[in-house]
Amino acid sequence: MAGLLYRLGRFAARRHWLVIITWIVIMGIAGGTYALFAGTISSSITIPNTKTSQVQDQLADKFPSANGGNGTLVFETTDGKAFTSAQKSGVDDFLKDLEDLNGVKGATSGFSTQDQLDDQRQKIVDGRKEISDGRAQIKDGQAQLDAQKAQLESGKQQIADAQAKLDAQKQQLSAASASGAAATGAAASGAAAQAQAAQAQLTQAQAQIDAQQAQITSGEQQLTEAQQKIDENTTKLDDSAKQLEQGSDLLDLSKDIRFVSSNGSAAIGTVQFTKSTYEVPQSTKTAISDKADAAEIDGVRVYVSNDIAQGVPSILGPGEIAGVIVAAIVLFLMLRTIVGAAVPLVSAVLGIGVASLAALSFSSLVEFISVTPVLGVMLGLAVGIDYSLFILNRHRTQLKQGMGVHESIGLANGTSGNAVVFAGATVIVALLALNITGIPFLGLMGTVGAVAVFFAILIATSFTPALLSIIGMRILRGKERTRIGNTGSTRVPNKPMSTWRAVITLVAGIAVLGTIALPATQMRLGLPSGSSEAVDSSQYKAYKTLSKEFGAGQNGPLLVVATLPKAIDEGDVTATEVTIGQAIAKNSDVDAVLPIGASKARDIIAFQVKPSGGPDSISTEDLVKDLRTQNVNVDDGKATLGVAGNASANIDVSEKLSSVLPLYLAVVVGLSLIILIVVFRSFLVPITATAGFILSVLAAFGGLTAIYQWGWFGSVFGVHDPAPILSFLPIIEIGILFGLAMDYQLFLVSGMREAYAHGASAKVAVQRGLHAGRAVVTAAAIIMISVFAGFIFSDSSTIKPIGFGLAFGVLVDAFVVRMLLIPAAMHLLGKSAWWFPKWLDRIVPDVDVEGAKLERSHPGDRNADLQRNSEPEPARVGAVHAHEDTRTGTHALPVEPDANPHESGHEPAHRAE
């Protein structure tokens, strides 16, 4: 690889305009493909096959009317008073206008929704009064009916008495008729006449009694019919009362859900989309936000919530530009020439331009989330500057030693460029490994980041040499050009650090990093909510207004879907809604439950649940888990509950990312060990390097938790409302910091290995390697920290913590782990750090990362009289070729007496500690 890069560097130097024009053409092609094939970028983060997506699929299949996401708009009067009629009309007209947008199913005013709820509650009150009045009427009618029944019974008794009396008279008449029949003459005639008269009276009396009995019978029939009617009305009233109380129970469940604030100064507008909120095109959301910003409703402010207004962050804002300016200043202070400082910057900008345009050309085929291109720019800019700097710095050193421009460019490209390729490859591998998580958006982020690093490598090893060829000797200052070939002696350390210093440094460093990492034990993961946005943003104002006027839970309502054991009758829907709704409301973190309705087949019922906490609170997370494990007893068995909604989706994404984090960490740590074993031909060196990387990551996590979750130093970093850590940040942090940590490990420890291989004692080699590489690593780290830190002050709540996490992670890893802890650990390990089995040494390939073999075979025309050390060398060492350190250009380390120099990495035959 070193030889190939050497030839590439020489070619770029000789054909510099061809190389530059080629890159410009590539840039143009990338821009053309972007213009032709670029699609939209989404601001939403989704993961397929989560519990939330399963519920949404179920709704799409069985309950289309309840399917689709919702977006919230908040309307607030400027004077804090209740809305006027004109203002209400303005809000209604504004929402009606949104229905014409593509992807919008409908828009509902909070005024109409609140009126419906209030009307329903009033109907309950009126219905109860009607039922009460009806029961009073029935009671009065029953009383009258009972009185009539009593009168009828009294009449029946009178008739019975009269009938008994008449029957007695009939018996007396019959007896008298019998005795009269025995008489003769006039007596008989008189008795017969009397009997006939009495019989006529009895017949008349019987007719009267029969008439009265008929009236009684008719009265009984009327009373029976009246009683039946009263019973029917009572049953109807009972049924109405039951239905009314069921409706009352449903309204009681939703009594804490309002769409107009209690003082009437704020109202909620709801936009229902044809797709879930995460699938709604960004163009639709942007159109809604634009209309809200341009709304002209007199005396009314319109705020758009985070589920609509979370847009695509700008790639370069004031903070990012400030970071680049700081990087430019560092380059100038290091190189002392404007043209020299401009080379890495121009190379990095070209690299991120080509990489970004090329990657975004595929955005119509795969879904890009908003942070993906920003991450690519962040990485491409940082590593692009650093990688070009490594080659440029080596080239400058060689020119000062008297080497020709083209030869110096080729050799710098073959040595430092070779190290750049290897270091960049580790970053690319770590980023591409994000695809093993099985999370599409995360794998795409890693791939785009890897593409940015790949182009940074290509630019550094081809475009940068071409620029250096055009610049020629002007890359050096005037004074440096006058002193070419007379660089003076280069002193290298020959005394190791003290053991006590190494012990104190190691213990103190681990203690400090461990303390910084402690907050990471309390780290919670989540996605940004409106509270994380800038205080002057629409989504922040919407979040705060909803929390103040409607409760925190209104910012993240849950959609709960109950799946019934079997379809129910239409008349049983309300009762089933009450049963399930009351079961849901028994959860301690539920403020209100609002039934949405049942599916057409009546086998699922949907509810809107307002939690007591906000969308990123622990209580809401616990509530989602509790609801998903809850079964509700219904008439035909148990109903199971599923949960969807924005808050639920955020929880699912965070849980999924948390579950794959250990796997990814294991993969990265495994790769770290394998790569470092091959490079350094040692076991203990990779172990210390990996341990240092883990310390850096944990410390970065601790800093993130303390600042963004706990709110420490919030005023400095713009954290006004602490919240959970961005759910995918830990994985991104591990991948990127791994690659960058291996960069610094390579540029420092390889110098130690080189010194050890050339005869220095193991402990002296530590100091020499640190002395050789610390300047360029310091500059590179400062540049990278500056670039990353510029993103801390982005307007996007997603970008801010990413910028801080990477900047703080690089700060800790470069200046604490690589420059303090690793040298101290290497000193304490001594020559055992470089132990490597001979049989394994023969198997493992010699990658020659820094191109030492190439350097020996291309001594160039550097000053032959250049001294390699200020101290006189023993004569026996004079035959050893001098070569300069590949990171800084310092001269080769002298072989100590009794050393057995070689390049395989084996321990010298005799070495004094």
PDB file of C-alpha atoms in Angstrom, residues 299-426:
ATOM      1  CA  GLY A 299     -54.579  38.743  18.328  1.00  0.00           C
ATOM      2  CA  VAL A 300     -53.717  35.047  17.979  1.00  0.00           C
ATOM      3  CA  ARG A 301     -50.331  33.298  17.896  1.00  0.00           C
ATOM      4  CA  VAL A 302     -50.021  29.950  16.104  1.00  0.00           C
ATOM      5  CA  TYR A 303     -47.482  27.389  17.314  1.00  0.00           C
ATOM      6  CA  VAL A 304     -46.629  24.134  15.572  1.00  0.00           C
ATOM      7  CA  SER A 305     -45.739  21.177  17.799  1.00  0.00           C
ATOM      8  CA  ASN A 306     -42.604  19.076  17.475  1.00  0.00           C
ATOM      9  CA  ASP A 307     -44.353  16.260  15.603  1.00  0.00           C
ATOM     10  CA  ILE A 308     -44.806  18.693  12.708  1.00  0.00           C
ATOM     11  CA  ALA A 309     -42.120  21.336  13.037  1.00  0.00           C
ATOM     12  CA  GLN A 310     -39.101  19.094  13.599  1.00  0.00           C
ATOM     13  CA  GLY A 311     -37.385  19.799  10.321  1.00  0.00           C
ATOM     14  CA  VAL A 312     -34.077  19.233   8.622  1.00  0.00           C
ATOM     15  CA  PRO A 313     -31.257  21.037  10.461  1.00  0.00           C
ATOM     16  CA  SER A 314     -28.948  23.301   8.517  1.00  0.00           C
ATOM     17  CA  ILE A 315     -25.637  21.701   7.648  1.00  0.00           C
ATOM     18  CA  LEU A 316     -23.531  24.774   8.380  1.00  0.00           C
ATOM     19  CA  GLY A 317     -24.738  27.348  10.867  1.00  0.00           C
ATOM     20  CA  PRO A 318     -22.888  30.051  12.844  1.00  0.00           C
ATOM     21  CA  GLY A 319     -21.551  27.555  15.385  1.00  0.00           C
ATOM     22  CA  GLU A 320     -20.237  25.209  12.732  1.00  0.00           C
ATOM     23  CA  ILE A 321     -18.585  28.070  10.861  1.00  0.00           C
ATOM     24  CA  ALA A 322     -16.985  29.221  14.118  1.00  0.00           C
ATOM     25  CA  GLY A 323     -15.571  25.721  14.576  1.00  0.00           C
ATOM     26  CA  VAL A 324     -14.034  25.819  11.125  1.00  0.00           C
ATOM     27  CA  ILE A 325     -12.552  29.258  11.863  1.00  0.00           C
ATOM     28  CA  VAL A 326     -10.952  27.909  15.048  1.00  0.00           C
ATOM     29  CA  ALA A 327      -9.543  24.995  13.041  1.00  0.00           C
ATOM     30  CA  ALA A 328      -8.117  27.481  10.525  1.00  0.00           C
ATOM     31  CA  ILE A 329      -6.472  29.456  13.319  1.00  0.00           C
ATOM     32  CA  VAL A 330      -4.911  26.305  14.753  1.00  0.00           C
ATOM     33  CA  LEU A 331      -3.592  25.388  11.312  1.00  0.00           C
ATOM     34  CA  PHE A 332      -2.106  28.827  10.843  1.00  0.00           C
ATOM     35  CA  LEU A 333      -0.442  28.818  14.257  1.00  0.00           C
ATOM     36  CA  MET A 334       1.024  25.409  13.531  1.00  0.00           C
ATOM     37  CA  LEU A 335       2.142  26.033   9.940  1.00  0.00           C
ATOM     38  CA  ARG A 336       2.662  29.818  10.102  1.00  0.00           C
ATOM     39  CA  THR A 337       1.548  30.220   6.484  1.00  0.00           C
ATOM     40  CA  ILE A 338      -1.869  31.143   5.159  1.00  0.00           C
ATOM     41  CA  VAL A 339      -1.451  29.008   2.054  1.00  0.00           C
ATOM     42  CA  GLY A 340      -0.418  26.050   4.175  1.00  0.00           C
ATOM     43  CA  ALA A 341      -3.435  26.463   6.475  1.00  0.00           C
ATOM     44  CA  ALA A 342      -5.723  26.695   3.455  1.00  0.00           C
ATOM     45  CA  VAL A 343      -4.681  23.341   1.944  1.00  0.00           C
ATOM     46  CA  PRO A 344      -6.343  21.074   4.576  1.00  0.00           C
ATOM     47  CA  LEU A 345      -9.431  23.283   4.661  1.00  0.00           C
ATOM     48  CA  VAL A 346      -9.884  23.279   0.881  1.00  0.00           C
ATOM     49  CA  SER A 347      -9.288  19.525   0.753  1.00  0.00           C
ATOM     50  CA  ALA A 348     -11.809  18.877   3.541  1.00  0.00           C
ATOM     51  CA  VAL A 349     -14.481  21.088   1.967  1.00  0.00           C
ATOM     52  CA  LEU A 350     -14.048  19.359  -1.393  1.00  0.00           C
ATOM     53  CA  GLY A 351     -14.303  15.971   0.301  1.00  0.00           C
ATOM     54  CA  ILE A 352     -17.511  16.722   2.179  1.00  0.00           C
ATOM     55  CA  GLY A 353     -18.985  18.350  -0.923  1.00  0.00           C
ATOM     56  CA  VAL A 354     -18.441  15.284  -3.094  1.00  0.00           C
ATOM     57  CA  ALA A 355     -19.419  12.844  -0.330  1.00  0.00           C
ATOM     58  CA  SER A 356     -22.594  14.712   0.656  1.00  0.00           C
ATOM     59  CA  LEU A 357     -23.839  15.200  -2.896  1.00  0.00           C
ATOM     60  CA  ALA A 358     -23.050  11.599  -3.824  1.00  0.00           C
ATOM     61  CA  ALA A 359     -24.776  10.195  -0.765  1.00  0.00           C
ATOM     62  CA  LEU A 360     -27.860  12.409  -1.049  1.00  0.00           C
ATOM     63  CA  SER A 361     -28.257  11.360  -4.680  1.00  0.00           C
ATOM     64  CA  PHE A 362     -29.679   8.112  -3.264  1.00  0.00           C
ATOM     65  CA  SER A 363     -32.164   9.844  -0.952  1.00  0.00           C
ATOM     66  CA  SER A 364     -34.994   9.077  -3.374  1.00  0.00           C
ATOM     67  CA  LEU A 365     -34.287   5.344  -3.043  1.00  0.00           C
ATOM     68  CA  VAL A 366     -33.673   5.072   0.696  1.00  0.00           C
ATOM     69  CA  GLU A 367     -35.059   7.153   3.538  1.00  0.00           C
ATOM     70  CA  PHE A 368     -32.573   9.680   4.907  1.00  0.00           C
ATOM     71  CA  ILE A 369     -33.255  11.124   8.322  1.00  0.00           C
ATOM     72  CA  SER A 370     -32.246  14.722   8.840  1.00  0.00           C
ATOM     73  CA  VAL A 371     -29.206  14.028  11.001  1.00  0.00           C
ATOM     74  CA  THR A 372     -27.600  11.661   8.467  1.00  0.00           C
ATOM     75  CA  PRO A 373     -26.062  14.234   6.085  1.00  0.00           C
ATOM     76  CA  VAL A 374     -25.099  16.464   9.011  1.00  0.00           C
ATOM     77  CA  LEU A 375     -23.178  13.596  10.604  1.00  0.00           C
ATOM     78  CA  GLY A 376     -21.420  12.987   7.293  1.00  0.00           C
ATOM     79  CA  VAL A 377     -20.417  16.643   7.081  1.00  0.00           C
ATOM     80  CA  MET A 378     -19.279  16.641  10.701  1.00  0.00           C
ATOM     81  CA  LEU A 379     -17.055  13.612  10.205  1.00  0.00           C
ATOM     82  CA  GLY A 380     -15.832  14.464   6.724  1.00  0.00           C
ATOM     83  CA  LEU A 381     -14.811  17.961   7.769  1.00  0.00           C
ATOM     84  CA  ALA A 382     -12.959  16.828  10.890  1.00  0.00           C
ATOM     85  CA  VAL A 383     -11.052  13.876   9.445  1.00  0.00           C
ATOM     86  CA  GLY A 384     -10.549  15.620   6.101  1.00  0.00           C
ATOM     87  CA  ILE A 385      -8.615  18.441   7.748  1.00  0.00           C
ATOM     88  CA  ASP A 386      -6.628  16.061   9.943  1.00  0.00           C
ATOM     89  CA  TYR A 387      -5.703  13.607   7.196  1.00  0.00           C
ATOM     90  CA  SER A 388      -4.485  16.358   4.865  1.00  0.00           C
ATOM     91  CA  LEU A 389      -2.584  17.908   7.758  1.00  0.00           C
ATOM     92  CA  PHE A 390      -0.670  14.681   8.446  1.00  0.00           C
ATOM     93  CA  ILE A 391       0.584  14.494   4.853  1.00  0.00           C
ATOM     94  CA  LEU A 392       1.238  18.221   4.580  1.00  0.00           C
ATOM     95  CA  ASN A 393       3.189  18.286   7.832  1.00  0.00           C
ATOM     96  CA  ARG A 394       5.384  15.400   6.706  1.00  0.00           C
ATOM     97  CA  HIS A 395       5.956  17.092   3.349  1.00  0.00           C
ATOM     98  CA  ARG A 396       7.027  20.357   5.006  1.00  0.00           C
ATOM     99  CA  THR A 397       9.519  18.565   7.226  1.00  0.00           C
ATOM    100  CA  GLN A 398      11.061  16.765   4.269  1.00  0.00           C
ATOM    101  CA  LEU A 399      11.342  19.993   2.279  1.00  0.00           C
ATOM    102  CA  LYS A 400      13.163  21.607   5.178  1.00  0.00           C
ATOM    103  CA  GLN A 401      15.615  18.724   5.085  1.00  0.00           C
ATOM    104  CA  GLY A 402      16.394  19.448   1.442  1.00  0.00           C
ATOM    105  CA  MET A 403      14.256  16.902  -0.391  1.00  0.00           C
ATOM    106  CA  GLY A 404      12.854  17.775  -3.810  1.00  0.00           C
ATOM    107  CA  VAL A 405       9.194  18.813  -4.024  1.00  0.00           C
ATOM    108  CA  HIS A 406       7.906  15.877  -6.084  1.00  0.00           C
ATOM    109  CA  GLU A 407       9.927  13.287  -4.234  1.00  0.00           C
ATOM    110  CA  SER A 408       8.815  14.760  -0.914  1.00  0.00           C
ATOM    111  CA  ILE A 409       5.174  14.672  -1.960  1.00  0.00           C
ATOM    112  CA  GLY A 410       5.451  11.045  -3.066  1.00  0.00           C
ATOM    113  CA  LEU A 411       7.281   9.969   0.082  1.00  0.00           C
ATOM    114  CA  ALA A 412       4.887  11.880   2.380  1.00  0.00           C
ATOM    115  CA  ASN A 413       1.984  10.227   0.592  1.00  0.00           C
ATOM    116  CA  GLY A 414       3.553   6.789   0.906  1.00  0.00           C
ATOM    117  CA  THR A 415       4.403   7.107   4.593  1.00  0.00           C
ATOM    118  CA  SER A 416       2.002   9.467   6.377  1.00  0.00           C
ATOM    119  CA  GLY A 417      -0.569   8.796   3.650  1.00  0.00           C
ATOM    120  CA  ASN A 418      -0.282   5.097   4.348  1.00  0.00           C
ATOM    121  CA  ALA A 419      -0.978   5.760   8.015  1.00  0.00           C
ATOM    122  CA  VAL A 420      -3.932   7.939   6.986  1.00  0.00           C
ATOM    123  CA  VAL A 421      -5.377   5.126   4.883  1.00  0.00           C
ATOM    124  CA  PHE A 422      -5.070   2.661   7.725  1.00  0.00           C
ATOM    125  CA  ALA A 423      -6.457   5.079  10.325  1.00  0.00           C
ATOM    126  CA  GLY A 424      -9.340   6.028   8.042  1.00  0.00           C
ATOM    127  CA  ALA A 425     -10.033   2.372   7.337  1.00  0.00           C
ATOM    128  CA  THR A 426     -10.552   1.750  11.055  1.00  0.00           C
TER     129      THR A 426
END
